[in-house]
Short mmCIF file of C-alpha atoms in Angstrom, two decimals:
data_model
loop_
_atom_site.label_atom_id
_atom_site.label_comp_id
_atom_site.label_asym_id
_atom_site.label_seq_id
_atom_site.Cartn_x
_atom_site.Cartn_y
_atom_site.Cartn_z
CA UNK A 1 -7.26 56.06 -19.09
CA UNK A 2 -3.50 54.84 -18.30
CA UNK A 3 -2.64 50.83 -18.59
CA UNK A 4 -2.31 50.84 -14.92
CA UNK A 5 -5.34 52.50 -14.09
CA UNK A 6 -7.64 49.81 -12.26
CA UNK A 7 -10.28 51.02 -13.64
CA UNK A 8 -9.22 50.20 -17.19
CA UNK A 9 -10.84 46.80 -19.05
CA UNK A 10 -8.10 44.49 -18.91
CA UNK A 11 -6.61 43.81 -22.11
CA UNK A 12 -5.42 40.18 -23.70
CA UNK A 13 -2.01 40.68 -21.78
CA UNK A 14 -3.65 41.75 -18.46
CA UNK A 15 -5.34 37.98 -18.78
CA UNK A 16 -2.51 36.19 -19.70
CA UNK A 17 -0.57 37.25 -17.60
CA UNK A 18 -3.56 36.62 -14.14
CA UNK A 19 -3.85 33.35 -15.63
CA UNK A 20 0.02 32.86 -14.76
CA UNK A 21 -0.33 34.41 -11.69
CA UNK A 22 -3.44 32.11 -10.97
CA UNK A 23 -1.53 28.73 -11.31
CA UNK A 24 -0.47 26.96 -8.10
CA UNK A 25 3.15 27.58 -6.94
CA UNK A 26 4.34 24.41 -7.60
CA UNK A 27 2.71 23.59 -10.37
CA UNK A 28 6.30 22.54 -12.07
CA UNK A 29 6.68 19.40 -9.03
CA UNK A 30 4.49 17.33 -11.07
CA UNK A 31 5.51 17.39 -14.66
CA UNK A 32 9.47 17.83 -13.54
CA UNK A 33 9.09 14.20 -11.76
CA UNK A 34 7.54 12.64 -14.68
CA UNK A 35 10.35 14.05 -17.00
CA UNK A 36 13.26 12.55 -14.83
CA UNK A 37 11.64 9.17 -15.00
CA UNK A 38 10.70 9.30 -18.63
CA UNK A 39 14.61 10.18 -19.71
CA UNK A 40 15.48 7.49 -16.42
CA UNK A 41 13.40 5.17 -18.97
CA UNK A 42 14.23 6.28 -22.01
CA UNK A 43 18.12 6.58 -21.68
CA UNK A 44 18.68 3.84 -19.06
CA UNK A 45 16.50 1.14 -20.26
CA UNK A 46 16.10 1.56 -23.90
CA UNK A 47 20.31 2.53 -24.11
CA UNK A 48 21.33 0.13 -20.97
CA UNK A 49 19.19 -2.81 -23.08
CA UNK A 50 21.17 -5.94 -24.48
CA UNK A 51 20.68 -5.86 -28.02
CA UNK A 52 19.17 -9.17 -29.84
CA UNK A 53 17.51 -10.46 -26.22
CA UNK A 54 13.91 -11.27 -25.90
CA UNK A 55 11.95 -10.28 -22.69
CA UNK A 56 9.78 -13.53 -22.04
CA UNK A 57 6.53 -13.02 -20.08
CA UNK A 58 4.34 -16.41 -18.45
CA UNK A 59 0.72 -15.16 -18.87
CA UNK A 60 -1.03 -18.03 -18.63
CA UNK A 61 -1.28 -21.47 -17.42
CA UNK A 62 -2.75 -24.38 -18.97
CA UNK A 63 -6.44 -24.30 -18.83
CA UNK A 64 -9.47 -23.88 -20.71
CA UNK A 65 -8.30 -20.26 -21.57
CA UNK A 66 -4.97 -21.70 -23.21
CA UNK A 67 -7.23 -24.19 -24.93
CA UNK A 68 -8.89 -21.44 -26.71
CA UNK A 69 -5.74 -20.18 -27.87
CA UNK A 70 -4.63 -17.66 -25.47
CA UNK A 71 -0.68 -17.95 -25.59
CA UNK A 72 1.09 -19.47 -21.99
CA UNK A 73 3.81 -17.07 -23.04
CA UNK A 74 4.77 -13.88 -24.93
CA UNK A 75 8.30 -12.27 -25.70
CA UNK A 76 9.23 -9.09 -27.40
CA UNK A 77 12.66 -7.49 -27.95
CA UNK A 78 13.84 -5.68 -25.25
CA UNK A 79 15.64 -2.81 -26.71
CA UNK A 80 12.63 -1.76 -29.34
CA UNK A 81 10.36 -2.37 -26.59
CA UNK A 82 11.69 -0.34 -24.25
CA UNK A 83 12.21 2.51 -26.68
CA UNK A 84 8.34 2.23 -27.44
CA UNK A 85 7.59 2.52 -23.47
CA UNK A 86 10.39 5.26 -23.45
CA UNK A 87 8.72 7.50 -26.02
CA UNK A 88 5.39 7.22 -24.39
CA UNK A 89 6.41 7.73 -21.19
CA UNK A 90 8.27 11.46 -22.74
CA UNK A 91 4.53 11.95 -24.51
CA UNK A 92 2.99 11.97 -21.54
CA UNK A 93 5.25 13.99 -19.48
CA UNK A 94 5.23 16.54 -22.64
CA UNK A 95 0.73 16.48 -21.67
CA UNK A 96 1.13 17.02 -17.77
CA UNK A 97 4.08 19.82 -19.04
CA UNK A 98 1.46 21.26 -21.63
CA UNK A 99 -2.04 21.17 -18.96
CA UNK A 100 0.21 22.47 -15.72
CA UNK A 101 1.75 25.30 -17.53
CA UNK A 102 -1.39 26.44 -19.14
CA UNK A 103 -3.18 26.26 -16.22
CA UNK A 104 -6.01 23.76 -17.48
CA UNK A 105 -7.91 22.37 -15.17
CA UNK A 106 -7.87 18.83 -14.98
CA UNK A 107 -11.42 16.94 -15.44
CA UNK A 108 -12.31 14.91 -12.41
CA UNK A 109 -10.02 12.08 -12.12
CA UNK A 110 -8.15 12.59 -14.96
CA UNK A 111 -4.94 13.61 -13.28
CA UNK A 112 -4.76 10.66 -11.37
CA UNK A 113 -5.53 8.28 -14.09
CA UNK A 114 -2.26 9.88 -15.97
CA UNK A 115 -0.11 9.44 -13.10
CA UNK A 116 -1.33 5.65 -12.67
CA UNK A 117 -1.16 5.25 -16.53
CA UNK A 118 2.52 6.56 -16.50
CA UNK A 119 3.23 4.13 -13.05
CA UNK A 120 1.86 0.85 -14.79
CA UNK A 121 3.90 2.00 -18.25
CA UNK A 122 6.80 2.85 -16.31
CA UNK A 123 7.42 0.06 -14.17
CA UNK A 124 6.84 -2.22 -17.37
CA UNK A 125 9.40 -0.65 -18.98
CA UNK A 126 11.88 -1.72 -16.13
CA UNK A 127 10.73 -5.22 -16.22
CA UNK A 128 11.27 -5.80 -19.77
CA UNK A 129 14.66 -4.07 -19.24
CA UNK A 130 15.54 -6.41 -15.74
CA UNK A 131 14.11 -9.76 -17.75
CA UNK A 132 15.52 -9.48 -20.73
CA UNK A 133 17.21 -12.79 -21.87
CA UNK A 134 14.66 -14.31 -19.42
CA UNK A 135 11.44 -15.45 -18.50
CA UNK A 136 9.22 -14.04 -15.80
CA UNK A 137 5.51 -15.47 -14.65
CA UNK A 138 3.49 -12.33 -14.29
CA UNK A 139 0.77 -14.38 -12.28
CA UNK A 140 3.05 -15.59 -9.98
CA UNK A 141 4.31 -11.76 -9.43
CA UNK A 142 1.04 -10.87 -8.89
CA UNK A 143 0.40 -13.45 -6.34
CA UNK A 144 3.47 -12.70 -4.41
CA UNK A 145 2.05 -8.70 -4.62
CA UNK A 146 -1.05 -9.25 -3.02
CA UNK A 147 0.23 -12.11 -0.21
CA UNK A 148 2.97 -9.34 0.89
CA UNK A 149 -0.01 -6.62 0.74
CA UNK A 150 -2.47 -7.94 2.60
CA UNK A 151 -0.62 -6.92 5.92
CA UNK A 152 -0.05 -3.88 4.62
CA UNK A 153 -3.63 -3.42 3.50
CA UNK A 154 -5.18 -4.73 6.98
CA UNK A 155 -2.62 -2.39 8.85
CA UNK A 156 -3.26 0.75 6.80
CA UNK A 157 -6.99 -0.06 7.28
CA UNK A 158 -6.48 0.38 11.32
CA UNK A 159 -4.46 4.07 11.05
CA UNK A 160 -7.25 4.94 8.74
CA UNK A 161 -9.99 3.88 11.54
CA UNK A 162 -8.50 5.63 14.40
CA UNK A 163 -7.27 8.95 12.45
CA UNK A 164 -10.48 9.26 10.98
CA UNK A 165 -12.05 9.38 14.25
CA UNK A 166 -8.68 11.89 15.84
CA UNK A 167 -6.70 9.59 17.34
CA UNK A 168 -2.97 9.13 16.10
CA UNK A 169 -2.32 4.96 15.76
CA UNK A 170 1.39 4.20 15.18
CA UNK A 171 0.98 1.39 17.02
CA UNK A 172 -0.30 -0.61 14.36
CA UNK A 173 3.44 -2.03 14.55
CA UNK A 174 2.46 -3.65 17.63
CA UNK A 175 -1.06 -4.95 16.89
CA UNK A 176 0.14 -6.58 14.11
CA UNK A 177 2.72 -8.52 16.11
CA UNK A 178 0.64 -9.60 18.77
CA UNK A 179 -2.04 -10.64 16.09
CA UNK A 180 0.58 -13.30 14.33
CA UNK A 181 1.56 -14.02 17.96
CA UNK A 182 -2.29 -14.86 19.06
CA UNK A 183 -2.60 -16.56 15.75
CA UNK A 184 -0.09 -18.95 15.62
CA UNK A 185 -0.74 -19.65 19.76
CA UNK A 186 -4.39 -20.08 19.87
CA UNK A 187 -4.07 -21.95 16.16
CA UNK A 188 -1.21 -24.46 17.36
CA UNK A 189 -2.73 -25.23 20.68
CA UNK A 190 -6.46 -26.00 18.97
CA UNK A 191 -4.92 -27.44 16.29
CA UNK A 192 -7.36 -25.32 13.62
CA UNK A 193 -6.13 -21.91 11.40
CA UNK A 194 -9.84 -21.03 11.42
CA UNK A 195 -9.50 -20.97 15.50
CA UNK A 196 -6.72 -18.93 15.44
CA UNK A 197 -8.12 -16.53 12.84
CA UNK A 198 -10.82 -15.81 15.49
CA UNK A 199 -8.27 -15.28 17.95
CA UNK A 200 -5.50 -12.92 16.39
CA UNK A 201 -8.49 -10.07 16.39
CA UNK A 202 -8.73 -10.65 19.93
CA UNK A 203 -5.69 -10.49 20.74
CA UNK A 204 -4.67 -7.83 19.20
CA UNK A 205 -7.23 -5.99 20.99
CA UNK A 206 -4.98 -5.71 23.72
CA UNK A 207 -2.76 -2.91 22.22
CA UNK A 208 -6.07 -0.86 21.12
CA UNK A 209 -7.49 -1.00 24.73
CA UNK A 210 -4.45 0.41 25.79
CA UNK A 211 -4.23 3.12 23.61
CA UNK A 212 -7.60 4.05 23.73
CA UNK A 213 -7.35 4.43 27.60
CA UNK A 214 -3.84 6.53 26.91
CA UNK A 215 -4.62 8.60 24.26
CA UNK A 216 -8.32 9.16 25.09
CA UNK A 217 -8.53 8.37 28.49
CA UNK A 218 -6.05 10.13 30.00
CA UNK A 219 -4.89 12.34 26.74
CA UNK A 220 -1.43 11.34 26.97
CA UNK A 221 0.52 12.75 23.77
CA UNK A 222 -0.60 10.01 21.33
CA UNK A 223 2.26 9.46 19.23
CA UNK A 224 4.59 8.60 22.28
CA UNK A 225 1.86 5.96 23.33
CA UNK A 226 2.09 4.70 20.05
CA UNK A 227 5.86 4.30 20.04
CA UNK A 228 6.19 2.49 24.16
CA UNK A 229 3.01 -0.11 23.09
CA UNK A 230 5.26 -1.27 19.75
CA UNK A 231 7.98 -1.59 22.50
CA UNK A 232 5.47 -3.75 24.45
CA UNK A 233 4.57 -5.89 22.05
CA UNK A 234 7.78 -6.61 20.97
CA UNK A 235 9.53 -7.48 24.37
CA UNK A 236 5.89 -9.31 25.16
CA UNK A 237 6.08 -11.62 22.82
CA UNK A 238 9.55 -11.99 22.75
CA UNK A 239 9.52 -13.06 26.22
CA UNK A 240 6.29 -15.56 25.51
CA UNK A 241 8.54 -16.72 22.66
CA UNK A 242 11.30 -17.53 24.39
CA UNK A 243 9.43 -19.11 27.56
CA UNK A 244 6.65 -20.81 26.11
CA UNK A 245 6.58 -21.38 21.90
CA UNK A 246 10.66 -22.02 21.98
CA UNK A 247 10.25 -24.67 24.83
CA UNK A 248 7.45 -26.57 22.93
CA UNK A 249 6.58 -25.75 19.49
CA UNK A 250 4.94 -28.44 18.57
CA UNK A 251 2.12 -27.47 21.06
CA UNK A 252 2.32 -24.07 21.31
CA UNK A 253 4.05 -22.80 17.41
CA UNK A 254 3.47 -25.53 15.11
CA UNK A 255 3.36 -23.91 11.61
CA UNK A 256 -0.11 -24.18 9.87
CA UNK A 257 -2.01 -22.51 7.20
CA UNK A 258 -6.04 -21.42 6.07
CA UNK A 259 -6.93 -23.23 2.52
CA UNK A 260 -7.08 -21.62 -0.19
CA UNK A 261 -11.06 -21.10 -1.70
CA UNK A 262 -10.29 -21.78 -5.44
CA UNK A 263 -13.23 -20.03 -7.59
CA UNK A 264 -13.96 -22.21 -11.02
CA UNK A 265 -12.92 -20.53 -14.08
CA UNK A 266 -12.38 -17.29 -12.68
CA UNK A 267 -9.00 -18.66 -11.33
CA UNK A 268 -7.98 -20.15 -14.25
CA UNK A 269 -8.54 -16.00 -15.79
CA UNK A 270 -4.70 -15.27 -17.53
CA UNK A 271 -2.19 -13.38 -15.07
CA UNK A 272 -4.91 -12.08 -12.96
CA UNK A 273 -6.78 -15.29 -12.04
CA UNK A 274 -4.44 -16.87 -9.71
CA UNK A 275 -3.98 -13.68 -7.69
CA UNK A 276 -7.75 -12.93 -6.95
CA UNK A 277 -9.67 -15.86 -7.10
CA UNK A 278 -7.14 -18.71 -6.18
CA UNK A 279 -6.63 -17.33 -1.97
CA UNK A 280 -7.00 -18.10 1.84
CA UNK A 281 -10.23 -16.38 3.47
CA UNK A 282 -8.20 -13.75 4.47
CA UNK A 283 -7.59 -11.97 1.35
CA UNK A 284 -11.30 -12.47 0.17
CA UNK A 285 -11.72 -10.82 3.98
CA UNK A 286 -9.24 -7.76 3.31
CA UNK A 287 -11.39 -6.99 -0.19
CA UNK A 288 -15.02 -7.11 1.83
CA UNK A 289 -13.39 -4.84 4.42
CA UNK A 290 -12.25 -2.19 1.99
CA UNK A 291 -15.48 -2.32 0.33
CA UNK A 292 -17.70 -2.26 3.67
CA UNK A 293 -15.54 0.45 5.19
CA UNK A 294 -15.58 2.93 1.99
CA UNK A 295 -18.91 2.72 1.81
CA UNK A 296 -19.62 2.90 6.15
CA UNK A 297 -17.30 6.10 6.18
CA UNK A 298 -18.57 8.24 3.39
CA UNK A 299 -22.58 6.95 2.82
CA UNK A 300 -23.83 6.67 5.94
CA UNK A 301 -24.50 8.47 8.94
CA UNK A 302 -21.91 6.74 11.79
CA UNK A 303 -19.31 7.45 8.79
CA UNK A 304 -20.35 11.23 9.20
CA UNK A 305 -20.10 10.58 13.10
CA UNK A 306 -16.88 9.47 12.70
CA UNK A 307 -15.53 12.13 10.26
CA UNK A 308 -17.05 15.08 12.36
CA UNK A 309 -15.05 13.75 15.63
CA UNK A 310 -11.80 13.78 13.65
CA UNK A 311 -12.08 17.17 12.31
CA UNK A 312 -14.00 19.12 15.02
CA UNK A 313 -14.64 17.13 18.00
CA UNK A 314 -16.38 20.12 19.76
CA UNK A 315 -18.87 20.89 16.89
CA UNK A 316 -19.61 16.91 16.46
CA UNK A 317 -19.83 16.87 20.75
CA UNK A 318 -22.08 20.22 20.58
CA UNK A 319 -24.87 18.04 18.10
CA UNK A 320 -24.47 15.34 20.88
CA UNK A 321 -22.07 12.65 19.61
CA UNK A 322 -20.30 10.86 22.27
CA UNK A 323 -16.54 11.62 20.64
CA UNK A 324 -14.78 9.74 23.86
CA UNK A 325 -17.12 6.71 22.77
CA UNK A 326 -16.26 7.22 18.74
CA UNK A 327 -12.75 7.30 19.83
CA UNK A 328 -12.75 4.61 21.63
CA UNK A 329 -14.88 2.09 19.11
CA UNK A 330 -13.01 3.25 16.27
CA UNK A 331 -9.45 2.83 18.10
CA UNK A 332 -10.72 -0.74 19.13
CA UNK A 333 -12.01 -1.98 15.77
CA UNK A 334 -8.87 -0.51 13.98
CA UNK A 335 -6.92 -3.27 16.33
CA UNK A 336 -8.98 -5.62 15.30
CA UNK A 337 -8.40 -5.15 11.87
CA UNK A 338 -4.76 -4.76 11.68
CA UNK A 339 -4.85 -8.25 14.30
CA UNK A 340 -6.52 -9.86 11.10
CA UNK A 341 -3.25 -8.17 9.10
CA UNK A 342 -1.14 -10.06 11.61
CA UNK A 343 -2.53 -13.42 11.46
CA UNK A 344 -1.77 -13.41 7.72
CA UNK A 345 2.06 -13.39 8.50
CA UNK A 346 1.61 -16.87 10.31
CA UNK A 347 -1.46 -19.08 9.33
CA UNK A 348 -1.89 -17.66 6.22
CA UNK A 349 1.39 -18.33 4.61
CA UNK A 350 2.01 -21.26 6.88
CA UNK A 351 4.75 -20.09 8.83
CA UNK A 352 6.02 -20.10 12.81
CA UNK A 353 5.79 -17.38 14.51
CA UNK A 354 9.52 -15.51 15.12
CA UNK A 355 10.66 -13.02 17.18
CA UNK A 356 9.62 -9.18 15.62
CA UNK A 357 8.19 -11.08 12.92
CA UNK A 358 6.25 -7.90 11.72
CA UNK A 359 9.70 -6.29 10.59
CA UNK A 360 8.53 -2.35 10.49
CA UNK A 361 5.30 -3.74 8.14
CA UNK A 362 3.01 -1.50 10.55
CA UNK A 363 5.61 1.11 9.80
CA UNK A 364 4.81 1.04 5.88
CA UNK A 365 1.05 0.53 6.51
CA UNK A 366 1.34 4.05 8.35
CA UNK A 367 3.19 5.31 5.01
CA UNK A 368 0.50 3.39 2.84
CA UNK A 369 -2.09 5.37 5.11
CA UNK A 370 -0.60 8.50 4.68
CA UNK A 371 0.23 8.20 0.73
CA UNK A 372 -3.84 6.93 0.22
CA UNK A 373 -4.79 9.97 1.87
CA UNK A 374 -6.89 9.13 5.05
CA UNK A 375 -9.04 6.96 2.40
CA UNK A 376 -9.49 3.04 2.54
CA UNK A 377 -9.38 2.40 -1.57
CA UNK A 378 -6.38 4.88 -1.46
CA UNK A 379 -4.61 3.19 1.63
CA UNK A 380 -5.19 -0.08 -0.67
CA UNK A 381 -3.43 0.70 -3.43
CA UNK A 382 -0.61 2.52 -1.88
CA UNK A 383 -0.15 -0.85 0.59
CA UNK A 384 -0.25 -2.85 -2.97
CA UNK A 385 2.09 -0.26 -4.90
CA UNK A 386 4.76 -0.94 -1.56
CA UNK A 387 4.25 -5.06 -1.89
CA UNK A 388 4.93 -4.58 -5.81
CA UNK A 389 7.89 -2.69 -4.48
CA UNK A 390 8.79 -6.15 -2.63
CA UNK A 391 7.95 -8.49 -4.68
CA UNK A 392 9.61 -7.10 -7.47
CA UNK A 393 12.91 -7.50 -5.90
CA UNK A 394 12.05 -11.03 -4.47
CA UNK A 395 11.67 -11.79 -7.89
CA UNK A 396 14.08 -10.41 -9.80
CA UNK A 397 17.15 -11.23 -7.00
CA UNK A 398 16.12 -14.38 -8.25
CA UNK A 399 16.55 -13.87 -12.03
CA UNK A 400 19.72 -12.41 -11.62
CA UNK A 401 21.25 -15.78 -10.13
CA UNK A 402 20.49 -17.45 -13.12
CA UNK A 403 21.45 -14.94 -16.05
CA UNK A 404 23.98 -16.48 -18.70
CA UNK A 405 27.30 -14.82 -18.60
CA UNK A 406 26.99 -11.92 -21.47
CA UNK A 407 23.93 -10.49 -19.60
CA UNK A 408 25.83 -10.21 -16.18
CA UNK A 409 26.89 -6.66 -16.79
CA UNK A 410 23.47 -5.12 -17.78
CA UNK A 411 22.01 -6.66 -14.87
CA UNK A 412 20.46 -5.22 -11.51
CA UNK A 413 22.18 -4.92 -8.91
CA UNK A 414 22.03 -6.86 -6.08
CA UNK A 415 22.39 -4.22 -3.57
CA UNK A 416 19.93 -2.10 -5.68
CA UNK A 417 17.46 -4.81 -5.77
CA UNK A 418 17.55 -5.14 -1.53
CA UNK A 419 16.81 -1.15 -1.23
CA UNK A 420 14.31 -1.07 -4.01
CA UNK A 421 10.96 -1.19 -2.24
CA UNK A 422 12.26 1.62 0.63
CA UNK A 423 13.63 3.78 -1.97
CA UNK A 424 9.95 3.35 -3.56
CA UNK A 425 8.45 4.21 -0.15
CA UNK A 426 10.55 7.64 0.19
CA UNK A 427 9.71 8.51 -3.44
CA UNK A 428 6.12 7.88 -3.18
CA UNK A 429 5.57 9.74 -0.10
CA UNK A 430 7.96 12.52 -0.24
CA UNK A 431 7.25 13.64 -3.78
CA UNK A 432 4.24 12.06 -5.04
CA UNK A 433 1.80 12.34 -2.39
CA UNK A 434 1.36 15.89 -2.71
CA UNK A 435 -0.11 18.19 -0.02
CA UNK A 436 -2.07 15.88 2.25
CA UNK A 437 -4.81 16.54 4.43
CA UNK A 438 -4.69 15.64 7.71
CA UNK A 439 -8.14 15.07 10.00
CA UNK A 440 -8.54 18.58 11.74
CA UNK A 441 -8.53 17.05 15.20
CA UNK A 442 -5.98 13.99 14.24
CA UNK A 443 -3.44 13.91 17.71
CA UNK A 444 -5.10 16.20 19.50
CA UNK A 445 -6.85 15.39 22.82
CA UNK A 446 -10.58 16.55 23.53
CA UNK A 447 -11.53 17.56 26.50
CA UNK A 448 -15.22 17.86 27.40
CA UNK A 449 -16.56 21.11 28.25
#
């Protein structure tokens, strides 16, 4: 019996080489991008380091948690440090190298946890390479993160809503816009943030109506709906702007902000306390949402409802769910949401309301939407991963303007700095997102029978 008989037993080579065969075709994507930004790591920030400069990190402030001892600050040398991150950044690009070309199969989770594990390690690295020779207060970074994310969060929420349930939403632009706008109006004339908290929900339920009555309605192609109600938003309020809050903003755009709800102790928790316990309502809000909404999609049955209608709206309208009505709740309670999103750009960082005030923010929500794959946890951390992004440069753009003289050359640039967080975007969702899957039915019009 010839070698190339298929009838023969195959032989140690024969398996090797189906095992090859059996690995995905770009299996290499993965472990190649982790390479470039280990050497990125290793040879920028561990060679491009200042040598005999301390990277200073605030931690903690003073409470009953510095009282016990735990340090307000820490340093470490920059240079050995960032060789340390450098070499275990290169170990764990060497694993993903080892597991993809082998063909192992990842255990649950595990490949995700790497990649998040090589993120955190990663973007460490770069801060102890941008601060060294100064201090930076972790907490207040973290704070920062999360008050620029929770826009992002409340916006990718919304896409997530309606393109679970088929229908396309890049108008979350728009509903995010008229939320700060219905904020900041309804909150200025009453004279309460809590008022116009109520209201920005509301209002931005404008923009969902119409889209709803567009896009499932009338099935007009949903992503060109999407695109004129941004447009409407934008020249709406603009025009209200001008007219009304412009004329007389102490009436009608006086700048006002929700109270933070301080939690004892648990504020007062090193680098992390500020940031989670020490917020407005809103961000406590944008936690309970994510939680309630993870749990309504995938464990119960109006999750399945929804789910079925955005992959196979005939099947879901064959076991007799309404998939117009699904459509149309889920499109309306998505612009509710992001409204929420928009009211945190006004009363909840106590600022007037400006023309286009939004700034593309329901742009990256879409992105964050995408990147979390269709999931509300996922959506979350890719909105916060974007706001690092931001915050990061905020921060650091500030650092620079301070740095003694010998540490101007090793420092980053300015212009770098200003394109950081949409260079981060294009990364993240042209080459780390992977193959994502889109809801079945997501853009497409349904028709019943």
């Amino acid at each position: 019996m010839s070698a190339h008989d298929p009838r023969a037993l195959p032989t140690d080579d024969v398996v090797v080489l189906d095992t090859v065969k059996g690995r995905l075709p770009n299996w290499w994507h993965m472990p190649l991008a982790l390479s470039i930004f280990a050497l990125i790591a290793l040879a920028g920030f561990w060679l491009g380091a200042v040598p005999g400069h301390d990277s200073t990190f605030t931690i903690a402030r003073e409470s009953m948690f510095t009282d016990m001892g735990v340090p307000q600050k820490i340093s470490m040398p920059a240079q050995a440090t960032s060789l340390v991150l450098g070499l275990l950044l290169v170990a764990l690009a060497a694993l993903v190298w080892i597991v993809q070309a082998k063909n192992f199969t990842w255990p649950r989770g595990t490949k995700g946890l790497v990649q998040v594990v090589f993120g955190v390690l990663w973007a460490f690295d770069f801060l102890v390479w941008a601060v060294a020779g100064q201090a930076l207060d972790l907490g207040y970074l973290l704070q920062a993160t999360l008050a620029l994310a929770v826009p992002l969060v409340f916006g990718a929420l919304s896409g997530v809503l309606s393109e679970r349930a088929g229908v396309v939403n890049i108008a979350i632009e728009g509903q995010l816009l008229l939320g700060a706008f219905g904020a900041a109006l309804v909150g200025s004339m009453t004279g309460s943030p809590w008022i116009g908290m109520i209201a920005a929900p509301v209002v931005a339920l404008l923009i969902g109506a119409l889209l709803a009555l567009f896009a499932v309605g009338y099935h007009v192609q949903q992503i060109i709906v999407g695109v004129v109600l941004n447009v409407l938003a934008i020249g709406l309020t603009g025009f209200l702007f001008g007219t009304l809050m412009k004329q007389d903003p102490e009436h009608f755009n006086t700048p006002m902000r929700l109270p933070n709800l301080r939690v004892p102790v648990l504020s007062d928790i090193p680098v992390i306390g500020p940031a989670l316990f020490d917020q407005n309502i809103l961000v406590y809000l944008m936690w309970v949402i994510v939680a309630v909404l993870t749990t309504a999609l995938f464990w119960t049955r109006w999750g399945l409802r929804v789910r079925a209608v955005g992959e196979h709206p005939l099947a879901a309208d064959t076991v007799g769910i309404n998939v117009a009505k699904t459509r149309w709740s889920n499109v309306l309670l998505g612009s509710a949401v992001a409204g929420l999103g928009g009211a945190t750009l006004t009363i909840g960082t106590n600022v007037a309301f400006a023309k286009e005030m939004s700034a593309g923010k329901g742009y990256i929500a879409l992105a964050a939407m995408i990147l979390g794959r269709y999931h509300p946890v996922g959506a979350m951390c890719a909105a916060l991963f974007f706001a690092f992004a931001t915050a990061l440069q905020q921060n650091l753009g500030i650092l620079s303007s301070s740095l003694p003289p010998d540490l101007h050359k090793a420092t980053v640039p300015s212009e770098f700095l200003a394109m950081l967080p949409y260079v981060v975007t294009l990364f993240a969702v042209a080459g780390f997102v992977g193959r994502v899957r889109v809801p079945a039915a997501d853009g497409e019009p349904y028709i019943k029978q």
